[in-house]
Amino acid sequence: MISDTTSPSTRRERTGWYMYDWANSAFGTTVVAVFLGPYLTSIAKTAADSAGFIYPLGVKVHHGSFFPYIVSLSVFLQVFVLPLAGAIADRTRLKKHFLFTFAYIGSFATMAMFFLKGDNYALGAILFLIANISFGASVVFSNAFLPELAAPEDTDKVSANGWAVGYLGGGLLLAVNLAFFSNAEKLGFTTGEAVRVCFLSAGVWWALFSIIPLFTLKVRGFKSDSPQKENLLKAGFVQLIHTLKDILSKPATRLFLIAYLLYNDGIQTVIALAAQFGSEELHLDVGVLTTAILLVQFVAFFGSLLFKKIAQAISAKKAIILSLVIWIGTLVYAYAFIKTATDFYILSAVIGLVLGGSQALSRSVFSQMVPLGRESEYFSFYEISDKGTSWIGSLLFGLSLQITNSYRMAILSLVILFVAGFLLLLKVNVEKAREESLLKM
């Protein structure tokens, strides 16, 4: 590997980077967190037999478990797509190209959800798989810019600012959609049509605001000294294997990544399935659900800034541990105490408080463990569970629901992921992980 000449980042470039969080958060809030879960579940329910089951590809699935299973499948596929794409991007220094290729594939798949109606749950599954895989891939390459935009001592601040801006963007569009949805009937739209317009708005928002980072982010870092005519797919697999061996050879980095994948998978499951829990277990209408998620977005903005201060006072690792204790408490509260819309609002406010901090600080800590020039490769493993996507948690939630027929037991089952991640994180030596990033394999 040979290094290109690099230049320090500017405020304009960092602002452009923040704006990709602003752009893509529309998908995470309007689509994943609020509308798609209940809407796709209702479509699956329409197609279900008298016992409430559908049979995609001949497999017997409870209609309420269909969306969690699709979320889990999308992340399972990301396990194969993201690391390979990350390895190729770092080898070719094309992470900016990959970022916007996936951003626009995902945004157009989201726009196509406007045509989702009737009992066509298969179309909903296909479009969500395309959109969610593209979403996850684009965020890999967005995160990979962080080590280039901020010195190690500034990553907590820059990462937290990005998350905060993202929550504002996602929250603003959600507020607009809430106002539209609440007045849809007066405007001549049915409930289903209003939901599909919200899908369309999220895709347009994602595509439109992605233009800003497209024109502000610079290409930096390392460029491969490998032959220009090499087979990139083959080279990507070779680089992927090398990266995996590299991560496995670094105990502190490996331990943090495992801890993160566990607890953040739980976080993403809560984000993705909270609306379904509120709709099916508490029988809350879409207006209440949307308002609650909107509350999460704006509280998370302040939570990101609050936990940035907490990290400065006690360290980022301890701040993340504090957030996990609160997460565990919220799940117990959801299982045992939540009954009314007011209870759901309280739950949403607490989630918002810790959501931004736990995610922003985790990204910041991991960015300091990434070897220079290999940002996309490392973040592709990190991104397997991030921003509204989960694998283990969604599968655990879906299986718990199918076995017990209880949404409360399903939400409680996620405590396993938070406790496991918490215990592993206690053992992580962050300073040793930083030192490992300097080692050559």
Short mmCIF file of C-alpha atoms in Angstrom, two decimals:
data_model
loop_
_atom_site.label_atom_id
_atom_site.label_comp_id
_atom_site.label_asym_id
_atom_site.label_seq_id
_atom_site.Cartn_x
_atom_site.Cartn_y
_atom_site.Cartn_z
CA MET A 1 0.00 0.00 0.00
CA ILE A 2 1.26 3.48 -0.81
CA SER A 3 -0.14 6.65 0.70
CA ASP A 4 -1.59 9.51 -1.26
CA THR A 5 -1.06 13.08 -0.19
CA THR A 6 -3.72 13.93 2.38
CA SER A 7 -5.17 17.24 3.48
CA PRO A 8 -6.94 18.19 6.71
CA SER A 9 -10.71 18.22 6.69
CA THR A 10 -12.59 21.51 6.58
CA ARG A 11 -15.72 22.56 8.43
CA ARG A 12 -17.57 22.51 5.09
CA GLU A 13 -16.56 18.89 4.51
CA ARG A 14 -17.52 17.79 8.02
CA THR A 15 -20.88 19.52 7.62
CA GLY A 16 -21.37 17.67 4.34
CA TRP A 17 -20.60 14.41 6.13
CA TYR A 18 -23.16 15.24 8.83
CA MET A 19 -25.73 15.76 6.10
CA TYR A 20 -25.55 12.13 5.01
CA ASP A 21 -26.83 11.22 8.48
CA TRP A 22 -29.54 13.86 7.90
CA ALA A 23 -30.40 12.26 4.54
CA ASN A 24 -30.47 8.56 5.44
CA SER A 25 -32.20 8.96 8.81
CA ALA A 26 -35.46 9.44 6.91
CA PHE A 27 -35.35 5.76 6.01
CA GLY A 28 -34.60 4.70 9.58
CA THR A 29 -37.40 6.76 11.12
CA THR A 30 -40.27 7.03 8.64
CA VAL A 31 -39.83 3.58 7.05
CA VAL A 32 -38.19 1.20 9.53
CA ALA A 33 -39.16 2.65 12.89
CA VAL A 34 -42.74 3.77 12.19
CA PHE A 35 -44.65 2.80 9.09
CA LEU A 36 -43.29 -0.34 7.44
CA GLY A 37 -43.57 -2.76 10.37
CA PRO A 38 -47.28 -2.23 11.05
CA TYR A 39 -48.09 -1.74 7.34
CA LEU A 40 -46.30 -4.86 6.09
CA THR A 41 -47.74 -6.82 9.02
CA SER A 42 -51.25 -5.72 7.99
CA ILE A 43 -50.55 -6.80 4.40
CA ALA A 44 -49.31 -10.18 5.63
CA LYS A 45 -52.39 -10.46 7.84
CA THR A 46 -54.61 -9.85 4.80
CA ALA A 47 -52.86 -12.70 2.99
CA ALA A 48 -52.88 -15.05 6.01
CA ASP A 49 -55.08 -18.11 6.44
CA SER A 50 -57.72 -18.44 9.17
CA ALA A 51 -55.04 -19.41 11.69
CA GLY A 52 -53.00 -16.26 10.94
CA PHE A 53 -50.19 -17.90 8.95
CA ILE A 54 -48.65 -17.09 5.58
CA TYR A 55 -46.41 -19.38 3.51
CA PRO A 56 -43.57 -17.48 1.78
CA LEU A 57 -41.58 -20.00 -0.31
CA GLY A 58 -43.65 -22.71 1.35
CA VAL A 59 -42.45 -21.87 4.88
CA LYS A 60 -45.11 -21.52 7.57
CA VAL A 61 -44.77 -18.07 9.19
CA HIS A 62 -47.03 -16.24 11.63
CA HIS A 63 -48.04 -12.97 9.99
CA GLY A 64 -46.80 -11.01 13.02
CA SER A 65 -43.35 -12.60 12.74
CA PHE A 66 -42.96 -11.88 9.02
CA PHE A 67 -41.48 -8.39 9.32
CA PRO A 68 -38.97 -9.33 12.08
CA TYR A 69 -37.85 -12.29 9.96
CA ILE A 70 -37.38 -10.06 6.90
CA VAL A 71 -35.31 -7.60 8.96
CA SER A 72 -33.19 -10.52 10.17
CA LEU A 73 -32.78 -11.86 6.62
CA SER A 74 -31.68 -8.47 5.32
CA VAL A 75 -28.91 -8.29 7.90
CA PHE A 76 -27.90 -11.90 7.24
CA LEU A 77 -27.39 -10.92 3.60
CA GLN A 78 -25.44 -7.85 4.69
CA VAL A 79 -22.96 -10.18 6.37
CA PHE A 80 -21.89 -11.26 2.87
CA VAL A 81 -22.34 -8.02 0.94
CA LEU A 82 -20.91 -5.38 3.28
CA PRO A 83 -17.47 -6.82 4.12
CA LEU A 84 -16.79 -7.68 0.47
CA ALA A 85 -17.83 -4.22 -0.72
CA GLY A 86 -15.74 -2.63 2.02
CA ALA A 87 -12.66 -4.61 1.05
CA ILE A 88 -13.01 -3.66 -2.62
CA ALA A 89 -13.62 0.01 -1.76
CA ASP A 90 -10.48 0.27 0.36
CA ARG A 91 -8.42 -1.56 -2.24
CA THR A 92 -9.54 0.79 -5.01
CA ARG A 93 -10.10 3.96 -2.94
CA LEU A 94 -13.67 4.06 -4.26
CA LYS A 95 -15.55 4.37 -0.99
CA LYS A 96 -17.17 7.64 -2.09
CA HIS A 97 -18.44 5.96 -5.28
CA PHE A 98 -19.75 3.01 -3.29
CA LEU A 99 -21.40 5.34 -0.76
CA PHE A 100 -23.52 7.11 -3.35
CA THR A 101 -24.19 4.05 -5.51
CA PHE A 102 -25.78 2.28 -2.56
CA ALA A 103 -27.47 5.48 -1.35
CA TYR A 104 -29.35 5.90 -4.61
CA ILE A 105 -30.20 2.20 -5.01
CA GLY A 106 -31.67 2.29 -1.50
CA SER A 107 -33.52 5.55 -1.97
CA PHE A 108 -35.16 4.42 -5.21
CA ALA A 109 -36.18 1.08 -3.66
CA THR A 110 -37.77 3.11 -0.87
CA MET A 111 -39.65 5.27 -3.36
CA ALA A 112 -40.92 2.07 -5.03
CA MET A 113 -42.67 1.12 -1.76
CA PHE A 114 -45.32 3.60 -2.90
CA PHE A 115 -46.68 0.72 -5.01
CA LEU A 116 -46.95 -1.69 -2.05
CA LYS A 117 -50.60 -2.56 -1.34
CA GLY A 118 -53.20 -5.34 -1.13
CA ASP A 119 -51.83 -8.68 0.04
CA ASN A 120 -48.51 -8.47 -1.83
CA TYR A 121 -46.23 -9.05 1.15
CA ALA A 122 -43.60 -10.58 -1.15
CA LEU A 123 -43.10 -7.24 -2.95
CA GLY A 124 -42.75 -5.52 0.40
CA ALA A 125 -40.11 -8.04 1.46
CA ILE A 126 -38.11 -7.66 -1.77
CA LEU A 127 -38.13 -3.86 -1.70
CA PHE A 128 -37.18 -3.77 1.96
CA LEU A 129 -34.33 -6.23 1.42
CA ILE A 130 -32.91 -4.07 -1.38
CA ALA A 131 -33.39 -0.82 0.54
CA ASN A 132 -32.05 -2.08 3.86
CA ILE A 133 -28.99 -3.79 2.40
CA SER A 134 -28.21 -0.65 0.40
CA PHE A 135 -28.80 1.52 3.46
CA GLY A 136 -26.39 -0.54 5.55
CA ALA A 137 -23.76 -0.58 2.81
CA SER A 138 -23.94 3.19 2.31
CA VAL A 139 -23.47 3.80 6.03
CA VAL A 140 -20.35 1.58 6.00
CA PHE A 141 -18.70 3.97 3.59
CA SER A 142 -20.04 7.05 5.36
CA ASN A 143 -18.62 5.85 8.69
CA ALA A 144 -15.31 5.08 6.98
CA PHE A 145 -14.80 8.82 6.43
CA LEU A 146 -14.81 9.53 10.19
CA PRO A 147 -11.12 8.71 10.88
CA GLU A 148 -10.18 11.03 8.00
CA LEU A 149 -12.38 13.89 9.18
CA ALA A 150 -11.40 13.94 12.86
CA ALA A 151 -8.27 13.41 14.94
CA PRO A 152 -8.61 10.72 17.66
CA GLU A 153 -9.24 13.34 20.35
CA ASP A 154 -12.10 14.82 18.27
CA THR A 155 -13.92 11.68 17.14
CA ASP A 156 -16.39 11.66 20.06
CA LYS A 157 -17.44 15.22 19.20
CA VAL A 158 -17.62 14.77 15.42
CA SER A 159 -19.43 11.42 15.68
CA ALA A 160 -21.94 12.81 18.19
CA ASN A 161 -22.56 15.84 15.98
CA GLY A 162 -23.30 13.54 13.04
CA TRP A 163 -25.78 11.50 15.03
CA ALA A 164 -27.42 14.65 16.40
CA VAL A 165 -27.87 16.11 12.90
CA GLY A 166 -29.22 12.76 11.74
CA TYR A 167 -31.85 12.70 14.46
CA LEU A 168 -32.91 16.22 13.56
CA GLY A 169 -33.25 15.31 9.87
CA GLY A 170 -35.15 12.10 10.53
CA GLY A 171 -37.31 13.84 13.09
CA LEU A 172 -38.15 16.77 10.82
CA LEU A 173 -39.40 14.57 7.99
CA LEU A 174 -41.28 12.42 10.47
CA ALA A 175 -42.98 15.54 11.84
CA VAL A 176 -44.04 16.51 8.33
CA ASN A 177 -45.32 12.97 7.70
CA LEU A 178 -47.18 12.98 11.00
CA ALA A 179 -48.94 16.22 10.07
CA PHE A 180 -49.80 14.80 6.65
CA PHE A 181 -50.96 11.46 8.03
CA SER A 182 -53.15 13.13 10.65
CA ASN A 183 -54.93 15.14 7.96
CA ALA A 184 -54.83 12.51 5.19
CA GLU A 185 -58.57 11.86 5.25
CA LYS A 186 -59.32 15.57 4.88
CA LEU A 187 -56.97 15.67 1.91
CA GLY A 188 -58.76 12.75 0.24
CA PHE A 189 -56.26 9.96 1.05
CA THR A 190 -57.05 6.60 2.64
CA THR A 191 -54.85 5.38 5.50
CA GLY A 192 -52.99 3.00 3.19
CA GLU A 193 -52.41 5.67 0.58
CA ALA A 194 -51.09 8.05 3.23
CA VAL A 195 -48.59 5.46 4.45
CA ARG A 196 -47.37 4.86 0.90
CA VAL A 197 -46.91 8.61 0.35
CA CYS A 198 -44.77 8.64 3.51
CA PHE A 199 -42.60 5.87 2.02
CA LEU A 200 -42.21 7.94 -1.13
CA SER A 201 -41.23 11.03 0.86
CA ALA A 202 -38.51 9.12 2.72
CA GLY A 203 -36.96 7.92 -0.52
CA VAL A 204 -37.04 11.38 -2.06
CA TRP A 205 -35.57 12.97 1.09
CA TRP A 206 -32.75 10.39 1.16
CA ALA A 207 -31.89 10.96 -2.51
CA LEU A 208 -32.20 14.75 -2.41
CA PHE A 209 -30.01 15.47 0.63
CA SER A 210 -27.38 12.92 -0.42
CA ILE A 211 -26.39 15.46 -3.06
CA ILE A 212 -24.73 17.63 -0.38
CA PRO A 213 -22.12 15.10 0.81
CA LEU A 214 -21.70 13.96 -2.79
CA PHE A 215 -20.21 17.37 -3.63
CA THR A 216 -18.36 18.07 -0.36
CA LEU A 217 -16.58 14.85 0.69
CA LYS A 218 -13.03 14.42 -0.57
CA VAL A 219 -11.19 11.22 -1.47
CA ARG A 220 -8.22 10.70 0.84
CA GLY A 221 -6.16 7.99 2.40
CA PHE A 222 -4.40 5.05 0.88
CA LYS A 223 -4.37 3.70 -2.60
CA SER A 224 -3.55 0.11 -3.42
CA ASP A 225 -0.26 -0.62 -5.16
CA SER A 226 -1.76 -3.75 -6.73
CA PRO A 227 -2.06 -4.18 -10.51
CA GLN A 228 -4.77 -2.01 -12.06
CA LYS A 229 -6.14 -4.87 -14.15
CA GLU A 230 -6.59 -7.30 -11.28
CA ASN A 231 -9.91 -9.09 -10.75
CA LEU A 232 -11.52 -6.83 -8.14
CA LEU A 233 -14.01 -9.44 -6.95
CA LYS A 234 -11.24 -11.98 -6.37
CA ALA A 235 -9.02 -9.32 -4.81
CA GLY A 236 -11.92 -8.26 -2.60
CA PHE A 237 -12.36 -11.79 -1.26
CA VAL A 238 -8.62 -12.05 -0.59
CA GLN A 239 -8.65 -8.69 1.18
CA LEU A 240 -11.76 -9.68 3.14
CA ILE A 241 -10.11 -12.84 4.46
CA HIS A 242 -7.03 -10.82 5.35
CA THR A 243 -9.15 -8.27 7.25
CA LEU A 244 -11.04 -10.96 9.14
CA LYS A 245 -7.76 -12.59 10.19
CA ASP A 246 -6.46 -9.17 11.18
CA ILE A 247 -9.47 -8.47 13.42
CA LEU A 248 -9.30 -11.94 14.98
CA SER A 249 -5.60 -11.42 15.76
CA LYS A 250 -6.35 -8.30 17.83
CA PRO A 251 -7.97 -9.41 21.13
CA ALA A 252 -9.17 -6.02 22.40
CA THR A 253 -10.57 -4.93 19.04
CA ARG A 254 -12.21 -8.31 18.52
CA LEU A 255 -13.81 -8.23 21.97
CA PHE A 256 -15.21 -4.73 21.47
CA LEU A 257 -16.64 -5.65 18.07
CA ILE A 258 -18.38 -8.75 19.48
CA ALA A 259 -19.77 -6.74 22.43
CA TYR A 260 -21.00 -4.03 20.08
CA LEU A 261 -22.63 -6.47 17.66
CA LEU A 262 -24.56 -7.98 20.56
CA TYR A 263 -25.81 -4.90 22.40
CA ASN A 264 -26.35 -2.82 19.27
CA ASP A 265 -28.28 -5.65 17.64
CA GLY A 266 -30.62 -5.34 20.61
CA ILE A 267 -30.82 -1.56 20.15
CA GLN A 268 -31.64 -1.89 16.46
CA THR A 269 -34.30 -4.51 17.16
CA VAL A 270 -36.04 -2.16 19.59
CA ILE A 271 -35.90 0.64 17.01
CA ALA A 272 -37.22 -1.54 14.19
CA LEU A 273 -39.98 -3.30 16.13
CA ALA A 274 -41.16 -0.77 18.73
CA ALA A 275 -43.96 0.41 16.42
CA GLN A 276 -45.12 -3.16 15.84
CA PHE A 277 -45.09 -3.76 19.61
CA GLY A 278 -47.15 -0.62 20.20
CA SER A 279 -49.59 -1.46 17.42
CA GLU A 280 -50.16 -5.15 18.12
CA GLU A 281 -49.71 -5.37 21.91
CA LEU A 282 -50.99 -1.97 23.06
CA HIS A 283 -53.36 -1.36 20.11
CA LEU A 284 -52.06 2.17 19.65
CA ASP A 285 -53.00 3.94 16.43
CA VAL A 286 -50.46 5.14 13.90
CA GLY A 287 -50.78 8.74 15.09
CA VAL A 288 -49.62 7.80 18.60
CA LEU A 289 -46.83 5.61 17.26
CA THR A 290 -45.57 8.32 14.93
CA THR A 291 -45.66 10.94 17.67
CA ALA A 292 -43.74 8.62 20.00
CA ILE A 293 -41.02 7.94 17.43
CA LEU A 294 -40.88 11.67 16.72
CA LEU A 295 -40.32 12.21 20.43
CA VAL A 296 -37.44 9.71 20.27
CA GLN A 297 -35.78 11.65 17.45
CA PHE A 298 -35.76 15.02 19.17
CA VAL A 299 -34.85 13.66 22.60
CA ALA A 300 -32.05 11.67 20.93
CA PHE A 301 -30.62 14.91 19.55
CA PHE A 302 -30.13 16.21 23.08
CA GLY A 303 -29.16 12.74 24.32
CA SER A 304 -26.28 12.64 21.83
CA LEU A 305 -24.96 15.96 23.11
CA LEU A 306 -25.52 14.95 26.76
CA PHE A 307 -23.61 11.69 26.43
CA LYS A 308 -20.81 13.54 24.64
CA LYS A 309 -20.40 15.54 27.87
CA ILE A 310 -20.67 12.40 30.00
CA ALA A 311 -17.96 10.73 27.90
CA GLN A 312 -15.69 13.72 28.44
CA ALA A 313 -16.20 13.36 32.18
CA ILE A 314 -15.95 9.58 32.70
CA SER A 315 -14.68 8.17 29.33
CA ALA A 316 -16.63 6.96 26.32
CA LYS A 317 -16.56 3.32 27.42
CA LYS A 318 -18.10 4.08 30.83
CA ALA A 319 -20.71 6.28 29.19
CA ILE A 320 -21.71 3.42 26.87
CA ILE A 321 -21.92 1.06 29.88
CA LEU A 322 -24.21 3.54 31.64
CA SER A 323 -26.45 3.67 28.57
CA LEU A 324 -26.70 -0.15 28.48
CA VAL A 325 -27.87 -0.26 32.10
CA ILE A 326 -30.65 2.16 31.16
CA TRP A 327 -31.51 0.09 28.05
CA ILE A 328 -31.95 -3.03 30.18
CA GLY A 329 -34.24 -1.11 32.52
CA THR A 330 -36.39 0.10 29.62
CA LEU A 331 -36.98 -3.47 28.37
CA VAL A 332 -38.05 -4.62 31.84
CA TYR A 333 -40.38 -1.61 31.99
CA ALA A 334 -41.83 -2.49 28.57
CA TYR A 335 -42.46 -6.09 29.66
CA ALA A 336 -43.93 -5.50 33.10
CA PHE A 337 -45.44 -2.02 33.29
CA ILE A 338 -46.35 -0.46 29.95
CA LYS A 339 -50.11 -0.40 29.29
CA THR A 340 -51.20 2.98 27.95
CA ALA A 341 -50.17 5.53 25.37
CA THR A 342 -48.69 7.65 28.16
CA ASP A 343 -46.53 4.70 29.24
CA PHE A 344 -45.38 4.31 25.64
CA TYR A 345 -44.42 7.98 25.49
CA ILE A 346 -42.38 7.60 28.69
CA LEU A 347 -40.63 4.58 27.19
CA SER A 348 -39.91 6.54 24.00
CA ALA A 349 -38.41 9.47 25.91
CA VAL A 350 -36.04 7.24 27.87
CA ILE A 351 -35.02 5.38 24.70
CA GLY A 352 -34.33 8.68 22.97
CA LEU A 353 -32.15 9.83 25.86
CA VAL A 354 -29.76 6.88 25.60
CA LEU A 355 -30.12 6.05 21.89
CA GLY A 356 -27.93 8.79 20.45
CA GLY A 357 -25.26 8.48 23.11
CA SER A 358 -24.83 4.72 22.91
CA GLN A 359 -24.59 4.77 19.11
CA ALA A 360 -22.46 7.90 18.62
CA LEU A 361 -19.92 6.90 21.26
CA SER A 362 -19.71 3.33 19.98
CA ARG A 363 -18.89 4.61 16.48
CA SER A 364 -16.31 6.99 17.92
CA VAL A 365 -14.59 4.32 20.02
CA PHE A 366 -14.44 1.86 17.13
CA SER A 367 -13.08 4.47 14.71
CA GLN A 368 -10.00 4.72 16.96
CA MET A 369 -9.39 0.98 16.55
CA VAL A 370 -9.33 1.08 12.74
CA PRO A 371 -5.96 0.87 10.94
CA LEU A 372 -5.27 3.75 8.57
CA GLY A 373 -6.34 2.99 5.02
CA ARG A 374 -8.65 0.13 5.99
CA GLU A 375 -11.65 2.09 7.21
CA SER A 376 -14.29 0.59 4.89
CA GLU A 377 -13.16 -2.97 5.58
CA TYR A 378 -13.36 -2.58 9.34
CA PHE A 379 -16.58 -0.58 9.33
CA SER A 380 -18.24 -3.19 7.11
CA PHE A 381 -18.03 -5.63 10.03
CA TYR A 382 -19.18 -2.91 12.41
CA GLU A 383 -22.15 -2.04 10.19
CA ILE A 384 -23.54 -5.59 10.25
CA SER A 385 -25.63 -4.30 13.16
CA ASP A 386 -26.29 -0.58 12.92
CA LYS A 387 -28.92 2.04 12.11
CA GLY A 388 -32.19 0.17 12.24
CA THR A 389 -30.90 -3.24 11.18
CA SER A 390 -30.60 -6.28 13.39
CA TRP A 391 -30.04 -9.96 12.89
CA ILE A 392 -29.99 -11.91 16.14
CA GLY A 393 -32.49 -9.63 17.88
CA SER A 394 -35.08 -9.72 15.12
CA LEU A 395 -34.78 -13.50 14.89
CA LEU A 396 -35.01 -13.81 18.67
CA PHE A 397 -38.04 -11.50 18.75
CA GLY A 398 -39.76 -13.36 15.92
CA LEU A 399 -39.16 -16.81 17.40
CA SER A 400 -40.25 -15.70 20.88
CA LEU A 401 -43.45 -14.28 19.43
CA GLN A 402 -44.17 -17.35 17.34
CA ILE A 403 -43.57 -19.72 20.29
CA THR A 404 -45.28 -17.73 23.07
CA ASN A 405 -47.71 -15.60 21.03
CA SER A 406 -46.75 -12.78 23.44
CA TYR A 407 -45.23 -9.49 22.33
CA ARG A 408 -44.19 -8.83 25.94
CA MET A 409 -42.14 -12.01 26.09
CA ALA A 410 -40.69 -11.16 22.69
CA ILE A 411 -39.52 -7.73 23.84
CA LEU A 412 -38.17 -9.14 27.11
CA SER A 413 -36.11 -11.74 25.24
CA LEU A 414 -33.91 -8.91 23.93
CA VAL A 415 -32.46 -8.40 27.44
CA ILE A 416 -30.16 -11.32 26.64
CA LEU A 417 -28.33 -9.26 24.01
CA PHE A 418 -27.90 -6.20 26.23
CA VAL A 419 -26.62 -8.20 29.20
CA ALA A 420 -24.18 -10.19 27.06
CA GLY A 421 -22.87 -7.03 25.38
CA PHE A 422 -22.60 -5.27 28.74
CA LEU A 423 -20.53 -8.07 30.29
CA LEU A 424 -18.16 -8.26 27.32
CA LEU A 425 -17.74 -4.48 27.14
CA LEU A 426 -16.62 -4.42 30.78
CA LYS A 427 -13.60 -6.48 29.72
CA VAL A 428 -12.59 -4.31 26.74
CA ASN A 429 -9.29 -2.43 27.07
CA VAL A 430 -9.84 0.54 24.75
CA GLU A 431 -6.27 1.82 25.00
CA LYS A 432 -4.91 -1.59 24.04
CA ALA A 433 -7.28 -1.67 21.06
CA ARG A 434 -5.91 1.71 19.92
CA GLU A 435 -2.40 0.29 20.12
CA GLU A 436 -3.48 -2.77 18.13
CA SER A 437 -4.63 -0.52 15.28
CA LEU A 438 -1.00 0.51 14.77
CA LEU A 439 0.21 -3.06 14.41
CA LYS A 440 0.89 -4.45 10.95
CA MET A 441 -0.33 -7.93 10.14
#
